[in-house]
Short mmCIF file of C-alpha atoms and ligand atoms in Angstrom, two decimals:
data_model
loop_
_atom_site.label_atom_id
_atom_site.label_comp_id
_atom_site.label_asym_id
_atom_site.label_seq_id
_atom_site.Cartn_x
_atom_site.Cartn_y
_atom_site.Cartn_z
CA MET D 1 -68.36 24.93 -77.77
CA ASN D 2 -68.39 21.15 -77.71
CA VAL D 3 -69.17 19.80 -74.28
CA LYS D 4 -69.71 16.19 -73.34
CA THR D 5 -73.36 15.18 -72.75
CA LEU D 6 -73.78 12.27 -70.35
CA PRO D 7 -76.22 9.45 -71.27
CA ALA D 8 -79.79 9.73 -69.94
CA ALA D 9 -79.17 6.67 -67.72
CA ASP D 10 -76.71 8.78 -65.70
CA GLY D 11 -79.38 11.43 -65.05
CA LEU D 12 -81.76 8.69 -63.95
CA ARG D 13 -79.24 7.55 -61.33
CA LEU D 14 -79.61 10.92 -59.56
CA VAL D 15 -83.37 10.37 -59.30
CA LEU D 16 -83.25 6.72 -58.27
CA ASN D 17 -80.65 7.16 -55.59
CA PRO D 18 -80.57 10.74 -54.29
CA LYS D 19 -78.43 9.78 -51.26
CA ASP D 20 -75.56 8.97 -53.64
CA ILE D 21 -75.83 12.20 -55.65
CA LEU D 22 -72.44 13.37 -54.39
CA ALA D 23 -70.67 10.16 -55.40
CA HIS D 24 -72.17 10.33 -58.90
CA PHE D 25 -71.10 13.92 -59.39
CA LYS D 26 -67.60 13.15 -58.12
CA ASN D 27 -67.21 10.26 -60.57
CA TRP D 28 -68.42 12.38 -63.47
CA ASP D 29 -66.18 15.29 -62.44
CA ALA D 30 -63.19 12.95 -62.42
CA GLU D 31 -64.16 11.50 -65.79
CA HIS D 32 -65.45 14.52 -67.70
CA GLY D 33 -63.57 17.44 -66.20
CA ARG D 34 -64.67 20.94 -65.38
CA ARG D 35 -67.96 21.04 -67.34
CA TYR D 36 -70.44 18.62 -68.83
CA ARG D 37 -74.12 18.35 -69.70
CA LEU D 38 -76.63 16.08 -68.08
CA SER D 39 -80.31 15.35 -68.59
CA VAL D 40 -82.42 14.40 -65.58
CA LEU D 41 -85.83 13.07 -66.69
CA GLY D 42 -85.80 15.53 -69.56
CA THR D 43 -84.49 18.50 -67.55
CA LYS D 44 -81.26 19.73 -69.10
CA MET D 45 -78.44 20.61 -66.72
CA VAL D 46 -74.93 21.96 -67.15
CA VAL D 47 -72.36 21.26 -64.43
CA PHE D 48 -69.49 23.76 -63.93
CA GLY D 49 -66.40 23.09 -61.81
CA ASP D 50 -64.03 25.79 -62.98
CA PRO D 51 -63.54 28.41 -60.22
CA ALA D 52 -64.05 31.38 -62.58
CA ALA D 53 -67.31 29.90 -63.89
CA VAL D 54 -68.53 29.07 -60.38
CA HIS D 55 -67.75 32.60 -59.19
CA GLN D 56 -69.47 34.15 -62.22
CA ILE D 57 -72.68 32.18 -61.64
CA LEU D 58 -72.80 32.79 -57.89
CA ARG D 59 -71.95 36.48 -58.31
CA ASP D 60 -74.58 37.22 -60.98
CA ARG D 61 -77.52 36.77 -58.63
CA PRO D 62 -80.30 37.60 -58.30
CA ALA D 63 -80.49 38.96 -61.88
CA GLN D 64 -79.09 36.09 -63.97
CA PHE D 65 -79.38 33.02 -61.75
CA LYS D 66 -81.69 31.78 -59.00
CA ARG D 67 -81.79 28.65 -56.90
CA MET D 68 -83.44 25.63 -58.52
CA SER D 69 -87.23 26.29 -58.74
CA ALA D 70 -88.19 23.30 -56.57
CA ILE D 71 -86.41 24.93 -53.61
CA GLU D 72 -88.56 28.06 -53.76
CA SER D 73 -91.87 26.24 -54.20
CA VAL D 74 -91.25 23.43 -51.68
CA PHE D 75 -90.08 25.80 -48.93
CA ALA D 76 -92.93 28.25 -49.65
CA GLU D 77 -95.68 25.63 -49.47
CA MET D 78 -94.33 24.51 -46.08
CA GLY D 79 -94.59 28.10 -44.86
CA ILE D 80 -90.82 28.46 -44.51
CA GLY D 81 -90.04 30.57 -47.56
CA GLY D 82 -87.14 32.58 -46.09
CA LEU D 83 -83.80 34.04 -47.09
CA PHE D 84 -82.43 30.75 -48.44
CA SER D 85 -85.33 30.04 -50.79
CA VAL D 86 -86.97 33.34 -51.84
CA GLU D 87 -85.87 35.04 -55.05
CA GLY D 88 -85.60 38.35 -56.92
CA ALA D 89 -86.83 41.57 -55.29
CA GLU D 90 -88.24 39.66 -52.32
CA TRP D 91 -84.83 38.11 -51.65
CA LYS D 92 -83.25 41.62 -51.69
CA ARG D 93 -85.79 42.84 -49.15
CA ARG D 94 -85.25 39.82 -46.86
CA ARG D 95 -81.46 40.03 -47.09
CA ARG D 96 -81.66 43.70 -45.99
CA LEU D 97 -84.05 43.00 -43.12
CA VAL D 98 -82.61 39.70 -41.89
CA THR D 99 -78.81 39.88 -42.11
CA PRO D 100 -78.33 42.50 -39.36
CA ALA D 101 -79.48 39.77 -36.94
CA PHE D 102 -76.32 37.82 -37.92
CA ASN D 103 -73.85 40.62 -37.28
CA PRO D 104 -71.07 40.16 -34.68
CA GLY D 105 -72.87 42.39 -32.15
CA ALA D 106 -75.98 40.21 -32.28
CA LEU D 107 -73.85 37.05 -32.11
CA ARG D 108 -72.15 38.25 -28.91
CA GLY D 109 -75.53 38.04 -27.20
CA PHE D 110 -75.66 34.31 -28.05
CA GLY D 111 -72.27 33.46 -26.46
CA GLY D 112 -73.74 32.25 -23.14
CA THR D 113 -76.06 29.85 -24.97
CA LEU D 114 -73.16 28.40 -26.90
CA ASP D 115 -71.07 27.88 -23.74
CA LEU D 116 -73.96 26.17 -21.96
CA ILE D 117 -74.73 23.76 -24.79
CA THR D 118 -71.05 22.99 -25.46
CA GLU D 119 -70.71 22.06 -21.78
CA ARG D 120 -73.70 19.70 -22.11
CA LEU D 121 -72.01 18.05 -25.08
CA ARG D 122 -68.77 17.66 -23.09
CA GLN D 123 -70.61 16.04 -20.20
CA ARG D 124 -72.49 13.70 -22.53
CA TRP D 125 -69.24 12.61 -24.15
CA GLN D 126 -67.66 12.06 -20.71
CA ARG D 127 -70.47 9.71 -19.63
CA GLU D 128 -71.96 7.89 -22.58
CA PRO D 129 -70.76 5.63 -25.35
CA GLN D 130 -70.44 8.14 -28.12
CA ASP D 131 -72.20 8.39 -31.44
CA VAL D 132 -70.30 11.50 -32.39
CA HIS D 133 -72.28 12.43 -35.48
CA ALA D 134 -75.70 11.89 -33.87
CA ASP D 135 -74.57 13.93 -30.84
CA LEU D 136 -73.34 16.75 -33.06
CA MET D 137 -76.75 16.80 -34.76
CA ARG D 138 -78.29 17.14 -31.27
CA TYR D 139 -75.78 19.85 -30.39
CA THR D 140 -76.46 22.02 -33.44
CA LEU D 141 -80.23 21.45 -33.14
CA ASP D 142 -80.11 22.62 -29.52
CA VAL D 143 -77.94 25.63 -30.42
CA MET D 144 -80.07 26.62 -33.40
CA ALA D 145 -83.45 26.21 -31.61
CA ASN D 146 -82.12 28.32 -28.73
CA ILE D 147 -80.72 30.96 -31.01
CA ALA D 148 -83.52 30.95 -33.60
CA PHE D 149 -86.43 31.26 -31.23
CA GLY D 150 -85.14 31.06 -27.67
CA TYR D 151 -86.37 27.51 -27.10
CA ASP D 152 -84.19 25.17 -25.03
CA LEU D 153 -84.89 21.78 -26.62
CA ASN D 154 -82.00 20.19 -24.71
CA THR D 155 -81.95 17.00 -26.74
CA LEU D 156 -78.37 16.48 -25.50
CA GLU D 157 -79.68 15.70 -22.03
CA GLY D 158 -82.58 13.67 -23.36
CA GLY D 159 -85.05 16.56 -23.16
CA GLY D 160 -86.38 16.14 -26.72
CA ASP D 161 -90.09 16.91 -26.83
CA ALA D 162 -92.96 17.47 -29.22
CA ILE D 163 -91.22 20.40 -30.92
CA GLU D 164 -88.20 18.23 -31.61
CA GLN D 165 -90.41 15.55 -33.14
CA ARG D 166 -92.03 18.13 -35.41
CA LEU D 167 -88.64 19.44 -36.52
CA GLN D 168 -87.38 15.91 -37.10
CA GLN D 169 -90.22 15.42 -39.60
CA LEU D 170 -89.53 18.70 -41.33
CA PHE D 171 -85.82 18.22 -42.16
CA PRO D 172 -86.01 14.95 -44.14
CA ALA D 173 -89.27 16.03 -45.80
CA LEU D 174 -87.53 19.07 -47.27
CA GLY D 175 -84.69 17.01 -48.72
CA ARG D 176 -87.13 14.43 -50.12
CA ARG D 177 -89.47 16.95 -51.70
CA VAL D 178 -86.79 19.17 -53.24
CA THR D 179 -85.32 16.15 -55.07
CA ALA D 180 -88.65 14.41 -55.83
CA PRO D 181 -89.20 13.86 -59.58
CA ILE D 182 -92.97 14.45 -59.18
CA PRO D 183 -94.58 16.64 -56.49
CA TYR D 184 -97.31 14.04 -55.87
CA TRP D 185 -98.27 15.59 -52.48
CA ARG D 186 -99.88 18.50 -54.31
CA TRP D 187 -102.57 16.10 -55.55
CA VAL D 188 -102.53 13.14 -53.15
CA LYS D 189 -101.59 13.26 -49.46
CA LEU D 190 -100.13 10.07 -48.04
CA PRO D 191 -100.32 9.53 -44.24
CA ALA D 192 -96.74 10.90 -43.92
CA ASP D 193 -97.76 14.09 -45.76
CA ARG D 194 -100.76 14.56 -43.48
CA ARG D 195 -98.55 14.06 -40.42
CA LEU D 196 -96.17 16.65 -41.84
CA ASP D 197 -99.02 19.15 -42.37
CA ARG D 198 -100.09 18.69 -38.74
CA ALA D 199 -96.51 19.10 -37.50
CA LEU D 200 -96.09 22.29 -39.53
CA ALA D 201 -99.36 23.75 -38.22
CA ASP D 202 -98.30 22.99 -34.63
CA LEU D 203 -94.86 24.51 -35.18
CA ARG D 204 -96.37 27.66 -36.66
CA ARG D 205 -98.58 28.05 -33.59
CA GLU D 206 -95.77 27.38 -31.10
CA VAL D 207 -93.24 29.67 -32.76
CA GLY D 208 -96.04 32.23 -33.19
CA GLU D 209 -96.26 32.45 -29.40
CA VAL D 210 -92.51 33.13 -29.27
CA ILE D 211 -92.93 35.91 -31.83
CA GLU D 212 -95.68 37.54 -29.78
CA LYS D 213 -93.48 37.38 -26.66
CA ALA D 214 -90.56 38.87 -28.58
CA ARG D 215 -92.72 41.78 -29.76
CA ALA D 216 -93.64 42.49 -26.15
CA ASN D 217 -89.98 42.34 -25.11
CA GLN D 218 -88.54 44.75 -27.64
CA GLY D 219 -86.71 47.09 -25.31
CA ALA D 220 -84.37 44.43 -23.93
CA GLU D 221 -81.06 43.18 -25.42
CA PRO D 222 -82.01 40.53 -28.05
CA SER D 223 -81.46 37.02 -26.73
CA ASN D 224 -82.60 35.17 -29.82
CA PHE D 225 -82.77 35.59 -33.56
CA ILE D 226 -86.45 36.61 -33.67
CA GLU D 227 -85.78 39.41 -31.17
CA ALA D 228 -82.66 40.44 -33.12
CA MET D 229 -84.65 40.54 -36.38
CA LEU D 230 -87.40 42.61 -34.76
CA ARG D 231 -84.79 45.08 -33.54
CA ALA D 232 -83.26 45.28 -37.04
CA GLN D 233 -86.53 46.32 -38.78
CA ASP D 234 -86.13 49.73 -40.36
CA GLY D 235 -89.76 50.73 -40.12
CA ASP D 236 -90.23 50.62 -43.89
CA ASP D 237 -92.01 47.40 -44.90
CA PRO D 238 -91.10 45.36 -41.79
CA LEU D 239 -91.25 41.55 -41.67
CA THR D 240 -94.70 40.13 -40.91
CA ALA D 241 -95.26 37.43 -38.28
CA ASP D 242 -95.39 34.76 -41.04
CA GLU D 243 -92.10 36.05 -42.45
CA LEU D 244 -90.42 36.11 -39.03
CA TYR D 245 -91.52 32.51 -38.56
CA ALA D 246 -90.19 31.53 -42.01
CA GLU D 247 -86.83 33.18 -41.29
CA ALA D 248 -86.46 31.52 -37.88
CA LEU D 249 -87.18 28.10 -39.42
CA THR D 250 -84.83 28.88 -42.31
CA VAL D 251 -82.03 29.50 -39.84
CA LEU D 252 -82.70 26.11 -38.28
CA VAL D 253 -82.83 24.31 -41.60
CA ALA D 254 -79.78 26.07 -43.09
CA GLY D 255 -77.73 25.96 -39.92
CA GLN D 256 -78.26 22.58 -38.31
CA ASP D 257 -76.84 19.75 -40.36
CA THR D 258 -74.42 21.93 -42.35
CA THR D 259 -72.65 22.79 -39.09
CA ALA D 260 -72.98 19.35 -37.46
CA ASN D 261 -71.59 17.61 -40.54
CA SER D 262 -68.73 20.11 -40.87
CA ILE D 263 -67.69 19.48 -37.26
CA ALA D 264 -68.01 15.71 -37.68
CA TRP D 265 -65.75 15.70 -40.77
CA LEU D 266 -63.26 17.94 -38.99
CA LEU D 267 -63.02 15.58 -36.00
CA TYR D 268 -62.59 12.71 -38.43
CA HIS D 269 -59.68 14.52 -40.08
CA LEU D 270 -58.10 15.15 -36.67
CA ALA D 271 -58.44 11.45 -35.84
CA GLN D 272 -56.84 10.50 -39.15
CA HIS D 273 -53.94 12.92 -38.62
CA PRO D 274 -52.68 12.66 -35.03
CA HIS D 275 -49.78 15.05 -35.69
CA VAL D 276 -52.27 17.77 -36.73
CA GLN D 277 -54.34 17.02 -33.64
CA GLN D 278 -51.24 17.31 -31.45
CA ARG D 279 -50.13 20.60 -32.96
CA LEU D 280 -53.64 22.04 -32.71
CA ARG D 281 -53.99 20.89 -29.10
CA ALA D 282 -50.76 22.69 -28.24
CA GLU D 283 -52.04 25.90 -29.86
CA VAL D 284 -55.49 25.68 -28.29
CA THR D 285 -54.27 24.92 -24.74
CA ASP D 286 -51.57 27.57 -24.99
CA GLY D 287 -54.40 30.00 -25.77
CA THR D 288 -52.37 32.77 -27.39
CA GLU D 289 -52.57 31.95 -31.10
CA ARG D 290 -55.34 30.79 -33.38
CA THR D 291 -53.64 30.70 -36.76
CA TYR D 292 -53.41 26.93 -36.94
CA LEU D 293 -57.03 26.49 -35.82
CA ASP D 294 -58.20 28.71 -38.68
CA ALA D 295 -56.01 26.73 -41.09
CA VAL D 296 -57.41 23.39 -39.87
CA ILE D 297 -61.00 24.61 -40.27
CA GLN D 298 -60.34 25.93 -43.78
CA GLU D 299 -58.55 22.76 -44.82
CA SER D 300 -61.23 20.48 -43.42
CA MET D 301 -63.90 22.39 -45.33
CA ARG D 302 -61.79 22.30 -48.50
CA VAL D 303 -61.23 18.54 -48.36
CA GLN D 304 -64.81 17.83 -47.33
CA PRO D 305 -67.19 20.70 -48.08
CA VAL D 306 -70.73 19.90 -46.95
CA ALA D 307 -72.20 21.97 -49.78
CA ALA D 308 -69.98 20.77 -52.62
CA PHE D 309 -72.65 21.60 -55.22
CA LEU D 310 -75.33 24.26 -55.56
CA TYR D 311 -78.36 23.79 -57.81
CA LEU D 312 -79.41 26.89 -59.74
CA GLU D 313 -81.31 27.99 -62.82
CA ALA D 314 -80.46 30.61 -65.45
CA LEU D 315 -82.98 33.47 -65.59
CA GLU D 316 -81.56 34.98 -68.81
CA ASP D 317 -79.59 33.70 -71.81
CA VAL D 318 -75.96 33.79 -70.61
CA VAL D 319 -72.52 32.52 -71.60
CA VAL D 320 -70.51 30.69 -68.93
CA ASP D 321 -67.06 29.19 -69.53
CA GLY D 322 -67.67 29.51 -73.27
CA ILE D 323 -71.00 27.67 -73.19
CA GLU D 324 -74.28 29.32 -74.20
CA ILE D 325 -76.88 28.74 -71.51
CA PRO D 326 -80.48 29.53 -72.52
CA ALA D 327 -82.80 31.02 -69.88
CA GLY D 328 -84.44 28.27 -67.83
CA THR D 329 -81.49 25.85 -68.00
CA ALA D 330 -80.57 24.13 -64.75
CA VAL D 331 -77.00 24.86 -63.70
CA VAL D 332 -74.94 23.06 -61.06
CA THR D 333 -71.92 24.79 -59.54
CA ALA D 334 -69.41 22.12 -58.48
CA GLN D 335 -67.24 24.15 -56.10
CA GLY D 336 -66.29 20.90 -54.33
CA ARG D 337 -64.59 19.87 -57.55
CA SER D 338 -62.58 23.08 -57.92
CA ALA D 339 -61.45 22.71 -54.28
CA ALA D 340 -60.17 19.22 -55.10
CA ASP D 341 -58.42 20.09 -58.38
CA ALA D 342 -54.64 19.91 -58.71
CA ALA D 343 -54.84 23.00 -60.92
CA ASN D 344 -55.92 24.94 -57.81
CA PHE D 345 -54.23 23.22 -54.85
CA VAL D 346 -50.99 21.29 -54.75
CA ASP D 347 -51.57 17.61 -53.76
CA PRO D 348 -55.31 18.32 -53.39
CA GLU D 349 -56.19 14.91 -51.93
CA GLN D 350 -53.89 15.51 -48.95
CA PHE D 351 -55.30 16.99 -45.72
CA ARG D 352 -52.63 19.59 -45.11
CA PRO D 353 -53.65 22.63 -42.99
CA GLU D 354 -50.18 24.14 -43.46
CA ARG D 355 -51.18 25.14 -47.00
CA TRP D 356 -53.31 27.91 -45.42
CA LEU D 357 -50.40 29.32 -43.35
CA PRO D 358 -48.16 32.13 -44.53
CA GLY D 359 -45.06 30.93 -46.35
CA HIS D 360 -46.52 27.74 -47.82
CA THR D 361 -45.31 26.71 -51.26
CA GLY D 362 -47.03 25.25 -54.29
CA THR D 363 -50.27 26.00 -56.12
CA HIS D 364 -52.85 27.58 -53.86
CA GLN D 365 -55.92 29.28 -55.36
CA ALA D 366 -57.76 30.22 -52.17
CA LYS D 367 -60.78 31.35 -54.18
CA ALA D 368 -61.29 27.81 -55.46
CA SER D 369 -62.43 26.70 -52.00
CA ILE D 370 -65.71 28.42 -51.08
CA PRO D 371 -67.48 26.23 -48.51
CA PHE D 372 -69.90 29.05 -47.62
CA GLY D 373 -70.63 30.05 -51.23
CA THR D 374 -69.80 33.47 -52.59
CA GLY D 375 -71.40 36.58 -54.08
CA PRO D 376 -74.54 38.32 -52.84
CA ARG D 377 -76.10 35.10 -51.48
CA PHE D 378 -73.00 34.11 -49.55
CA CYS D 379 -73.90 32.27 -46.30
CA PRO D 380 -74.89 34.85 -43.66
CA GLY D 381 -74.55 32.20 -40.92
CA ARG D 382 -70.80 31.74 -41.52
CA ASN D 383 -69.69 33.56 -38.37
CA LEU D 384 -72.12 31.67 -36.18
CA ALA D 385 -71.09 28.36 -37.77
CA LEU D 386 -67.43 29.15 -37.14
CA LEU D 387 -68.20 30.00 -33.50
CA GLU D 388 -69.87 26.61 -33.07
CA ILE D 389 -67.10 24.72 -34.84
CA GLU D 390 -64.49 26.47 -32.74
CA ALA D 391 -66.38 25.91 -29.48
CA VAL D 392 -66.58 22.15 -30.07
CA VAL D 393 -63.02 21.78 -31.36
CA ARG D 394 -61.57 23.67 -28.38
CA MET D 395 -63.62 21.61 -25.93
CA VAL D 396 -62.63 18.32 -27.60
CA LEU D 397 -58.93 19.14 -27.72
CA ARG D 398 -58.91 20.20 -24.07
CA ASP D 399 -60.76 17.15 -22.77
CA PHE D 400 -60.42 14.28 -25.24
CA GLU D 401 -58.12 12.42 -27.58
CA VAL D 402 -59.88 11.72 -30.88
CA SER D 403 -59.12 8.43 -32.63
CA ILE D 404 -60.55 5.88 -35.04
CA PRO D 405 -61.10 2.47 -33.40
CA ASP D 406 -59.16 -0.38 -35.05
CA GLY D 407 -61.06 -1.86 -37.95
CA ALA D 408 -63.71 0.90 -38.10
CA PRO D 409 -64.82 1.41 -41.70
CA ALA D 410 -64.39 4.82 -43.33
CA PRO D 411 -67.58 6.90 -43.27
CA LYS D 412 -69.53 7.16 -46.51
CA GLU D 413 -70.37 10.62 -47.82
CA VAL D 414 -74.12 10.78 -48.40
CA PHE D 415 -76.36 13.62 -49.52
CA THR D 416 -79.09 14.59 -47.08
CA PHE D 417 -79.47 18.38 -46.90
CA ALA D 418 -75.67 18.63 -46.65
CA ALA D 419 -72.97 15.97 -47.16
CA ALA D 420 -73.16 13.70 -44.12
CA PRO D 421 -70.58 11.15 -42.89
CA GLU D 422 -72.75 8.02 -42.78
CA GLY D 423 -71.33 5.31 -40.53
CA LEU D 424 -68.73 7.57 -38.90
CA VAL D 425 -67.11 5.84 -35.92
CA LEU D 426 -64.85 7.90 -33.68
CA ARG D 427 -63.53 7.28 -30.18
CA LEU D 428 -63.21 10.21 -27.77
CA THR D 429 -60.97 9.21 -24.88
CA PRO D 430 -61.08 11.60 -21.90
CA VAL D 431 -57.63 13.02 -21.17
CA ARG D 432 -58.43 14.61 -17.82
C1 LIG I 501 -70.54 25.04 -41.52
C2 LIG I 501 -71.80 25.43 -41.63
C3 LIG I 501 -72.41 26.05 -42.86
C4 LIG I 501 -72.07 25.90 -44.17
C5 LIG I 501 -70.95 25.05 -44.76
C6 LIG I 501 -72.99 26.72 -44.94
C7 LIG I 501 -72.95 26.85 -46.32
C8 LIG I 501 -73.84 27.62 -47.02
C9 LIG I 501 -73.83 27.73 -48.45
C10 LIG I 501 -72.86 27.02 -49.39
C11 LIG I 501 -74.83 28.55 -48.80
C12 LIG I 501 -75.22 28.98 -50.21
C13 LIG I 501 -74.44 30.21 -50.53
C14 LIG I 501 -74.64 30.69 -51.93
O1 LIG I 501 -75.70 30.45 -52.52
O2 LIG I 501 -73.69 31.35 -52.45
C15 LIG I 501 -75.48 28.99 -47.59
C16 LIG I 501 -76.56 29.86 -47.55
C17 LIG I 501 -77.21 30.20 -46.40
N1 LIG I 501 -76.87 29.84 -45.11
FE1 LIG I 501 -75.30 28.69 -44.58
N2 LIG I 501 -73.86 27.33 -44.08
C18 LIG I 501 -73.53 26.96 -42.80
C19 LIG I 501 -74.15 27.37 -41.65
C20 LIG I 501 -75.19 28.25 -41.57
C21 LIG I 501 -75.80 28.71 -40.34
C22 LIG I 501 -75.32 28.35 -38.94
C23 LIG I 501 -76.83 29.51 -40.70
C24 LIG I 501 -77.80 30.28 -39.83
C25 LIG I 501 -77.52 30.69 -38.65
C26 LIG I 501 -76.88 29.56 -42.15
C27 LIG I 501 -77.80 30.29 -42.88
C28 LIG I 501 -77.78 30.39 -44.25
C29 LIG I 501 -78.78 31.13 -45.01
C30 LIG I 501 -79.97 31.89 -44.43
C31 LIG I 501 -78.41 31.03 -46.36
C32 LIG I 501 -79.12 31.63 -47.56
C33 LIG I 501 -78.51 32.99 -47.90
C34 LIG I 501 -79.14 33.64 -49.12
O3 LIG I 501 -79.61 32.92 -50.01
O4 LIG I 501 -79.13 34.88 -49.17
N3 LIG I 501 -75.86 28.78 -42.64
N4 LIG I 501 -74.85 28.41 -46.51
#
């Protein structure tokens, strides 16, 4: 089948300006439709935005597709090869041993932590001039460090320490290395790479102590993810200490900015649509219903998914949407595009939570919006992310009015690990 191939200069743009990857893809989606070919420094890629194609690719894992190779190797060499980045039989083993720690029973044990940290965020927003996005990054970092390995970083109250500094080196390094055209650090270490190595060694030692404590504490109700994973081991081939460490760090990496950015975009949508904010506030303070809250969350993640694209590779020769894909070809699933397509949602550019309520009219292909992915590698942190989103939204609606100050520019969507709202300016005015 004839499919448009974009000029090599377009592929080069992705390499030269990785922060703007999302904008490039969006322009090409608008121009070239639901599938097109791209070459990035000689690597051939096919981009798919049709919901059936996206579902096929994400479903046929781990046999036919895997995540882009750089993800597996970069995470592994940093010692954090966990559920997100491992592949094949090893991924199956990890998924079996790790996901019970995410089940609703385990999450209930984390409720107190969430309440405590949400209260810290509320107090910070009552007292300080707000940088909402930066504070949400602190919030999710504090939640995830507490939940992943029981460590109260408390960056919200200024308690950031050496562990925080080590983590703050890790996150951008991952994004940089996964998108780097040449893995130079495997041959030459720059000062930043040496600092990163030291930070990783220190983290491994510090989290190692937590793992030892958790092993000694196995009778008690799990209070963090490492304890919950230890409890979930089935005796047959249990996770080693290195693997427990990798999984705890994976949870931090996969769960921090995805959740912070999702909440930030949601608050931005509420500020842009005061009538939605008003209706949601009424529902939340009334306390009996939660239908509209669910609809607002779904709509916010449809309009602005933080993982609008996933980067994969074909493991076998396959046919997708009529195109023959040889083994080894890079494949991009553009689920953000299918969520923004008029063929799937009526007036797709409109933020309209009502479309998720019973009785709505017009085109509505719910399966075209998959902010947490789909298939066997569907996000296991979804329930925890939703708990965090809900905790912040309820707190904000109870205590603040969210607005956009006059003249504030619209935030720019940039690619870090997840789509971030760069330059977001929101005002939170206390209402009680
Ligand atoms: C709003 C917040 C979040 C969003 C939008 C999100 C989205 C995603 C997406 C799109 C994927 C890829 C799914 C696929 O390949 O089909 C994923 C995978 C994953 N997520 Fe999340 N995520 C969020 C929060 C979290 C949290 C809080 C955690 C941990 C507690 C987490 C842990 C993971 C892990 C471990 C994977 C890899 C699963 C696998 O490959 O088997 N995520 N997430």
